[in-house]
């Protein structure tokens, strides 16, 4: 796959739809073989490939760096968690998995309440499910949770006076992510994994026709 032809919008859309439940890559693989890209095209292709392939590792690294910046600010730690959740809710797979686990937990205590948390039925047009569907979390549109979590996290940032700290920690985390993705040489396993996931996505599209 030629990652040089993949736009930033395509990469963002892929990260939103891909399954984030997979475990992170092993640390020996994550911190092995760094080389300097020979050209801008090589760097651009490598950056996109590594951001997609090591997405879980980068997410954990960013969370850890943010957590280290707020060891003395409990409110800021809670704000960082809520901010991370509001961003994670933008991913379709994470939102669906989160909603399913919460509903399953609530069902053990109140089946009636869990029934109300089910997502609405997908509309059917001409015998086929509509392609346009709104992601729901616990029976509510996703944007409700994103807005509430973002608002509460903003209030906590303001109360804890940790906004400047989070900006520095976030800048360091993003810089570390970009540096690693720029100098980590994509291995054959990453390329094969990319081809396999791309084939599965194409196969799903053909099976839905």
mmCIF file of C-alpha atoms in Angstrom:
data_model
loop_
_atom_site.group_PDB
_atom_site.id
_atom_site.type_symbol
_atom_site.label_atom_id
_atom_site.label_comp_id
_atom_site.label_asym_id
_atom_site.label_seq_id
_atom_site.Cartn_x
_atom_site.Cartn_y
_atom_site.Cartn_z
ATOM 1 C CA UNK A 1 0.000 0.000 0.000
ATOM 2 C CA UNK A 2 1.358 3.422 -0.986
ATOM 3 C CA UNK A 3 0.877 5.588 2.098
ATOM 4 C CA UNK A 4 2.033 8.616 0.117
ATOM 5 C CA UNK A 5 -1.346 8.658 -1.656
ATOM 6 C CA UNK A 6 -3.270 8.554 1.640
ATOM 7 C CA UNK A 7 -4.488 11.994 2.670
ATOM 8 C CA UNK A 8 -4.717 13.254 6.240
ATOM 9 C CA UNK A 9 -8.512 13.136 5.997
ATOM 10 C CA UNK A 10 -8.383 9.479 4.928
ATOM 11 C CA UNK A 11 -6.092 8.672 7.862
ATOM 12 C CA UNK A 12 -8.394 10.427 10.349
ATOM 13 C CA UNK A 13 -11.438 8.616 8.964
ATOM 14 C CA UNK A 14 -9.593 5.277 9.191
ATOM 15 C CA UNK A 15 -8.583 5.948 12.809
ATOM 16 C CA UNK A 16 -12.197 6.793 13.652
ATOM 17 C CA UNK A 17 -13.582 3.580 12.181
ATOM 18 C CA UNK A 18 -10.824 1.083 13.008
ATOM 19 C CA UNK A 19 -11.097 -1.245 15.987
ATOM 20 C CA UNK A 20 -9.124 0.145 18.960
ATOM 21 C CA UNK A 21 -9.709 -2.870 21.186
ATOM 22 C CA UNK A 22 -6.574 -4.603 19.904
ATOM 23 C CA UNK A 23 -3.672 -4.661 22.409
ATOM 24 C CA UNK A 24 -0.652 -2.384 21.897
ATOM 25 C CA UNK A 25 2.363 -3.586 19.966
ATOM 26 C CA UNK A 26 5.161 -5.148 22.063
ATOM 27 C CA UNK A 27 7.680 -2.684 23.486
ATOM 28 C CA UNK A 28 10.715 -4.437 21.879
ATOM 29 C CA UNK A 29 9.049 -3.913 18.498
ATOM 30 C CA UNK A 30 7.905 -0.384 19.340
ATOM 31 C CA UNK A 31 11.429 0.761 20.262
ATOM 32 C CA UNK A 32 13.460 -1.069 17.610
ATOM 33 C CA UNK A 33 15.202 0.090 14.445
ATOM 34 C CA UNK A 34 15.120 3.848 13.970
ATOM 35 C CA UNK A 35 16.388 5.397 10.765
ATOM 36 C CA UNK A 36 16.306 8.853 9.201
ATOM 37 C CA UNK A 37 13.910 9.153 6.226
ATOM 38 C CA UNK A 38 15.761 9.951 3.013
ATOM 39 C CA UNK A 39 13.186 12.312 1.547
ATOM 40 C CA UNK A 40 10.008 14.185 2.382
ATOM 41 C CA UNK A 41 7.916 11.601 0.525
ATOM 42 C CA UNK A 42 9.503 8.784 2.568
ATOM 43 C CA UNK A 43 8.891 10.694 5.796
ATOM 44 C CA UNK A 44 5.274 11.465 4.874
ATOM 45 C CA UNK A 45 4.551 7.822 4.027
ATOM 46 C CA UNK A 46 6.320 6.510 7.141
ATOM 47 C CA UNK A 47 4.523 8.955 9.435
ATOM 48 C CA UNK A 48 1.062 7.900 8.236
ATOM 49 C CA UNK A 49 1.902 4.198 8.324
ATOM 50 C CA UNK A 50 3.274 4.314 11.880
ATOM 51 C CA UNK A 51 0.421 6.490 13.182
ATOM 52 C CA UNK A 52 -2.022 3.889 11.916
ATOM 53 C CA UNK A 53 -0.075 0.785 12.910
ATOM 54 C CA UNK A 54 1.048 1.940 16.417
ATOM 55 C CA UNK A 55 -2.130 3.910 17.194
ATOM 56 C CA UNK A 56 -2.759 2.108 20.495
ATOM 57 C CA UNK A 57 0.842 2.588 21.645
ATOM 58 C CA UNK A 58 0.704 6.303 20.887
ATOM 59 C CA UNK A 59 -2.604 6.713 22.701
ATOM 60 C CA UNK A 60 -1.219 5.000 25.818
ATOM 61 C CA UNK A 61 1.990 7.052 25.628
ATOM 62 C CA UNK A 62 0.036 10.311 25.444
ATOM 63 C CA UNK A 63 -2.152 9.312 28.399
ATOM 64 C CA UNK A 64 0.904 8.331 30.482
ATOM 65 C CA UNK A 65 2.707 11.605 29.751
ATOM 66 C CA UNK A 66 -0.413 13.579 30.633
ATOM 67 C CA UNK A 67 -0.797 11.548 33.821
ATOM 68 C CA UNK A 68 2.787 12.258 34.885
ATOM 69 C CA UNK A 69 2.133 15.974 34.475
ATOM 70 C CA UNK A 70 -0.755 15.884 36.960
ATOM 71 C CA UNK A 71 0.543 13.757 39.816
ATOM 72 C CA UNK A 72 -0.064 16.635 42.247
ATOM 73 C CA UNK A 73 -3.383 17.726 40.752
ATOM 74 C CA UNK A 74 -6.144 15.110 41.249
ATOM 75 C CA UNK A 75 -8.775 17.330 39.623
ATOM 76 C CA UNK A 76 -6.543 17.766 36.587
ATOM 77 C CA UNK A 77 -6.096 13.983 36.333
ATOM 78 C CA UNK A 78 -9.870 13.557 36.290
ATOM 79 C CA UNK A 79 -10.125 16.313 33.692
ATOM 80 C CA UNK A 80 -7.526 14.556 31.542
ATOM 81 C CA UNK A 81 -9.456 11.272 31.777
ATOM 82 C CA UNK A 82 -12.705 12.951 30.758
ATOM 83 C CA UNK A 83 -10.968 14.731 27.895
ATOM 84 C CA UNK A 84 -9.476 11.455 26.689
ATOM 85 C CA UNK A 85 -12.903 9.793 26.864
ATOM 86 C CA UNK A 86 -14.581 12.609 24.943
ATOM 87 C CA UNK A 87 -11.981 12.196 22.197
ATOM 88 C CA UNK A 88 -12.226 8.399 22.282
ATOM 89 C CA UNK A 89 -16.011 8.616 21.853
ATOM 90 C CA UNK A 90 -15.385 10.000 18.363
ATOM 91 C CA UNK A 91 -14.177 6.531 17.376
ATOM 92 C CA UNK A 92 -17.094 4.371 16.238
ATOM 93 C CA UNK A 93 -15.642 1.116 17.569
ATOM 94 C CA UNK A 94 -14.809 2.538 21.010
ATOM 95 C CA UNK A 95 -18.219 4.200 21.332
ATOM 96 C CA UNK A 96 -20.024 0.967 20.469
ATOM 97 C CA UNK A 97 -17.882 -1.163 22.781
ATOM 98 C CA UNK A 98 -18.257 1.328 25.664
ATOM 99 C CA UNK A 99 -22.028 1.448 25.251
ATOM 100 C CA UNK A 100 -22.281 -2.347 25.116
ATOM 101 C CA UNK A 101 -20.217 -2.865 28.266
ATOM 102 C CA UNK A 102 -22.104 -0.206 30.239
ATOM 103 C CA UNK A 103 -25.459 -1.630 29.130
ATOM 104 C CA UNK A 104 -24.364 -5.150 30.064
ATOM 105 C CA UNK A 105 -23.294 -3.961 33.525
ATOM 106 C CA UNK A 106 -26.538 -2.055 34.104
ATOM 107 C CA UNK A 107 -28.585 -5.087 32.991
ATOM 108 C CA UNK A 108 -27.278 -7.043 35.991
ATOM 109 C CA UNK A 109 -28.920 -4.541 38.375
ATOM 110 C CA UNK A 110 -31.839 -3.149 36.355
ATOM 111 C CA UNK A 111 -32.963 -4.931 33.177
ATOM 112 C CA UNK A 112 -35.695 -2.336 32.669
ATOM 113 C CA UNK A 113 -33.168 0.532 32.632
ATOM 114 C CA UNK A 114 -30.831 -1.449 30.368
ATOM 115 C CA UNK A 115 -33.683 -1.895 27.868
ATOM 116 C CA UNK A 116 -34.002 1.898 27.652
ATOM 117 C CA UNK A 117 -30.265 2.171 26.920
ATOM 118 C CA UNK A 118 -30.507 0.168 23.719
ATOM 119 C CA UNK A 119 -29.780 2.108 20.503
ATOM 120 C CA UNK A 120 -32.738 2.833 18.223
ATOM 121 C CA UNK A 121 -33.364 0.528 15.304
ATOM 122 C CA UNK A 122 -31.599 1.328 12.041
ATOM 123 C CA UNK A 123 -34.098 2.571 9.420
ATOM 124 C CA UNK A 124 -34.655 0.231 6.494
ATOM 125 C CA UNK A 125 -34.934 1.669 2.993
ATOM 126 C CA UNK A 126 -36.032 -0.613 0.140
ATOM 127 C CA UNK A 127 -35.326 -3.714 2.172
ATOM 128 C CA UNK A 128 -31.778 -2.648 3.118
ATOM 129 C CA UNK A 129 -30.486 -0.854 6.226
ATOM 130 C CA UNK A 130 -29.842 2.824 5.700
ATOM 131 C CA UNK A 131 -26.160 3.637 5.178
ATOM 132 C CA UNK A 132 -26.497 6.819 7.233
ATOM 133 C CA UNK A 133 -26.668 5.911 10.886
ATOM 134 C CA UNK A 134 -26.052 7.900 14.047
ATOM 135 C CA UNK A 135 -23.800 6.341 16.656
ATOM 136 C CA UNK A 136 -25.587 6.032 19.998
ATOM 137 C CA UNK A 137 -24.087 5.545 23.462
ATOM 138 C CA UNK A 138 -26.406 4.099 26.095
ATOM 139 C CA UNK A 139 -29.417 5.014 23.977
ATOM 140 C CA UNK A 140 -28.376 8.646 23.453
ATOM 141 C CA UNK A 141 -26.678 10.251 20.434
ATOM 142 C CA UNK A 142 -22.906 10.249 20.686
ATOM 143 C CA UNK A 143 -22.620 14.043 20.568
ATOM 144 C CA UNK A 144 -24.462 14.273 23.923
ATOM 145 C CA UNK A 145 -21.707 12.350 25.712
ATOM 146 C CA UNK A 146 -18.960 14.214 23.858
ATOM 147 C CA UNK A 147 -20.476 17.567 24.828
ATOM 148 C CA UNK A 148 -21.098 16.642 28.488
ATOM 149 C CA UNK A 149 -17.658 15.097 29.027
ATOM 150 C CA UNK A 150 -15.942 18.003 27.258
ATOM 151 C CA UNK A 151 -17.860 20.589 29.315
ATOM 152 C CA UNK A 152 -17.130 18.869 32.642
ATOM 153 C CA UNK A 153 -13.463 18.447 31.744
ATOM 154 C CA UNK A 154 -13.234 22.149 30.802
ATOM 155 C CA UNK A 155 -14.697 23.122 34.201
ATOM 156 C CA UNK A 156 -12.202 20.854 35.974
ATOM 157 C CA UNK A 157 -9.333 22.318 33.957
ATOM 158 C CA UNK A 158 -10.427 25.792 35.036
ATOM 159 C CA UNK A 159 -10.855 24.844 38.704
ATOM 160 C CA UNK A 160 -7.555 22.968 38.944
ATOM 161 C CA UNK A 161 -5.654 25.744 37.142
ATOM 162 C CA UNK A 162 -3.898 23.016 35.177
ATOM 163 C CA UNK A 163 -4.627 24.253 31.675
ATOM 164 C CA UNK A 164 -1.066 25.497 31.129
ATOM 165 C CA UNK A 165 0.307 22.234 32.479
ATOM 166 C CA UNK A 166 -1.829 20.170 30.150
ATOM 167 C CA UNK A 167 -0.769 22.270 27.183
ATOM 168 C CA UNK A 168 2.894 21.603 27.953
ATOM 169 C CA UNK A 169 2.280 17.911 28.634
ATOM 170 C CA UNK A 170 0.189 17.559 25.479
ATOM 171 C CA UNK A 171 2.856 19.336 23.421
ATOM 172 C CA UNK A 172 5.538 16.973 24.765
ATOM 173 C CA UNK A 173 3.318 13.934 24.132
ATOM 174 C CA UNK A 174 2.513 14.969 20.568
ATOM 175 C CA UNK A 175 6.163 15.798 19.877
ATOM 176 C CA UNK A 176 7.251 12.369 21.165
ATOM 177 C CA UNK A 177 4.588 10.721 18.981
ATOM 178 C CA UNK A 178 5.649 12.588 15.844
ATOM 179 C CA UNK A 179 9.351 11.906 16.475
ATOM 180 C CA UNK A 180 8.762 8.198 16.984
ATOM 181 C CA UNK A 181 6.484 7.911 13.947
ATOM 182 C CA UNK A 182 9.020 9.813 11.847
ATOM 183 C CA UNK A 183 12.091 7.733 12.713
ATOM 184 C CA UNK A 184 10.598 4.272 13.389
ATOM 185 C CA UNK A 185 11.241 2.215 10.265
ATOM 186 C CA UNK A 186 8.037 0.390 9.204
ATOM 187 C CA UNK A 187 8.705 -3.336 9.266
ATOM 188 C CA UNK A 188 7.325 -6.054 7.021
ATOM 189 C CA UNK A 189 4.820 -7.082 9.698
ATOM 190 C CA UNK A 190 3.306 -3.587 9.676
ATOM 191 C CA UNK A 191 2.958 -3.617 5.893
ATOM 192 C CA UNK A 192 1.388 -7.089 5.861
ATOM 193 C CA UNK A 193 -1.014 -6.103 8.643
ATOM 194 C CA UNK A 194 -2.037 -3.033 6.655
ATOM 195 C CA UNK A 195 -2.716 -5.098 3.536
ATOM 196 C CA UNK A 196 -4.734 -7.616 5.552
ATOM 197 C CA UNK A 197 -6.950 -4.977 7.160
ATOM 198 C CA UNK A 198 -7.384 -3.215 3.829
ATOM 199 C CA UNK A 199 -8.439 -6.495 2.187
ATOM 200 C CA UNK A 200 -10.962 -7.190 4.948
ATOM 201 C CA UNK A 201 -12.471 -3.716 4.540
ATOM 202 C CA UNK A 202 -12.770 -4.148 0.774
ATOM 203 C CA UNK A 203 -14.258 -7.619 1.213
ATOM 204 C CA UNK A 204 -16.884 -6.258 3.603
ATOM 205 C CA UNK A 205 -17.813 -3.585 1.076
ATOM 206 C CA UNK A 206 -18.260 -6.204 -1.663
ATOM 207 C CA UNK A 207 -20.291 -8.485 0.619
ATOM 208 C CA UNK A 208 -22.737 -5.655 1.378
ATOM 209 C CA UNK A 209 -23.518 -5.091 -2.312
#
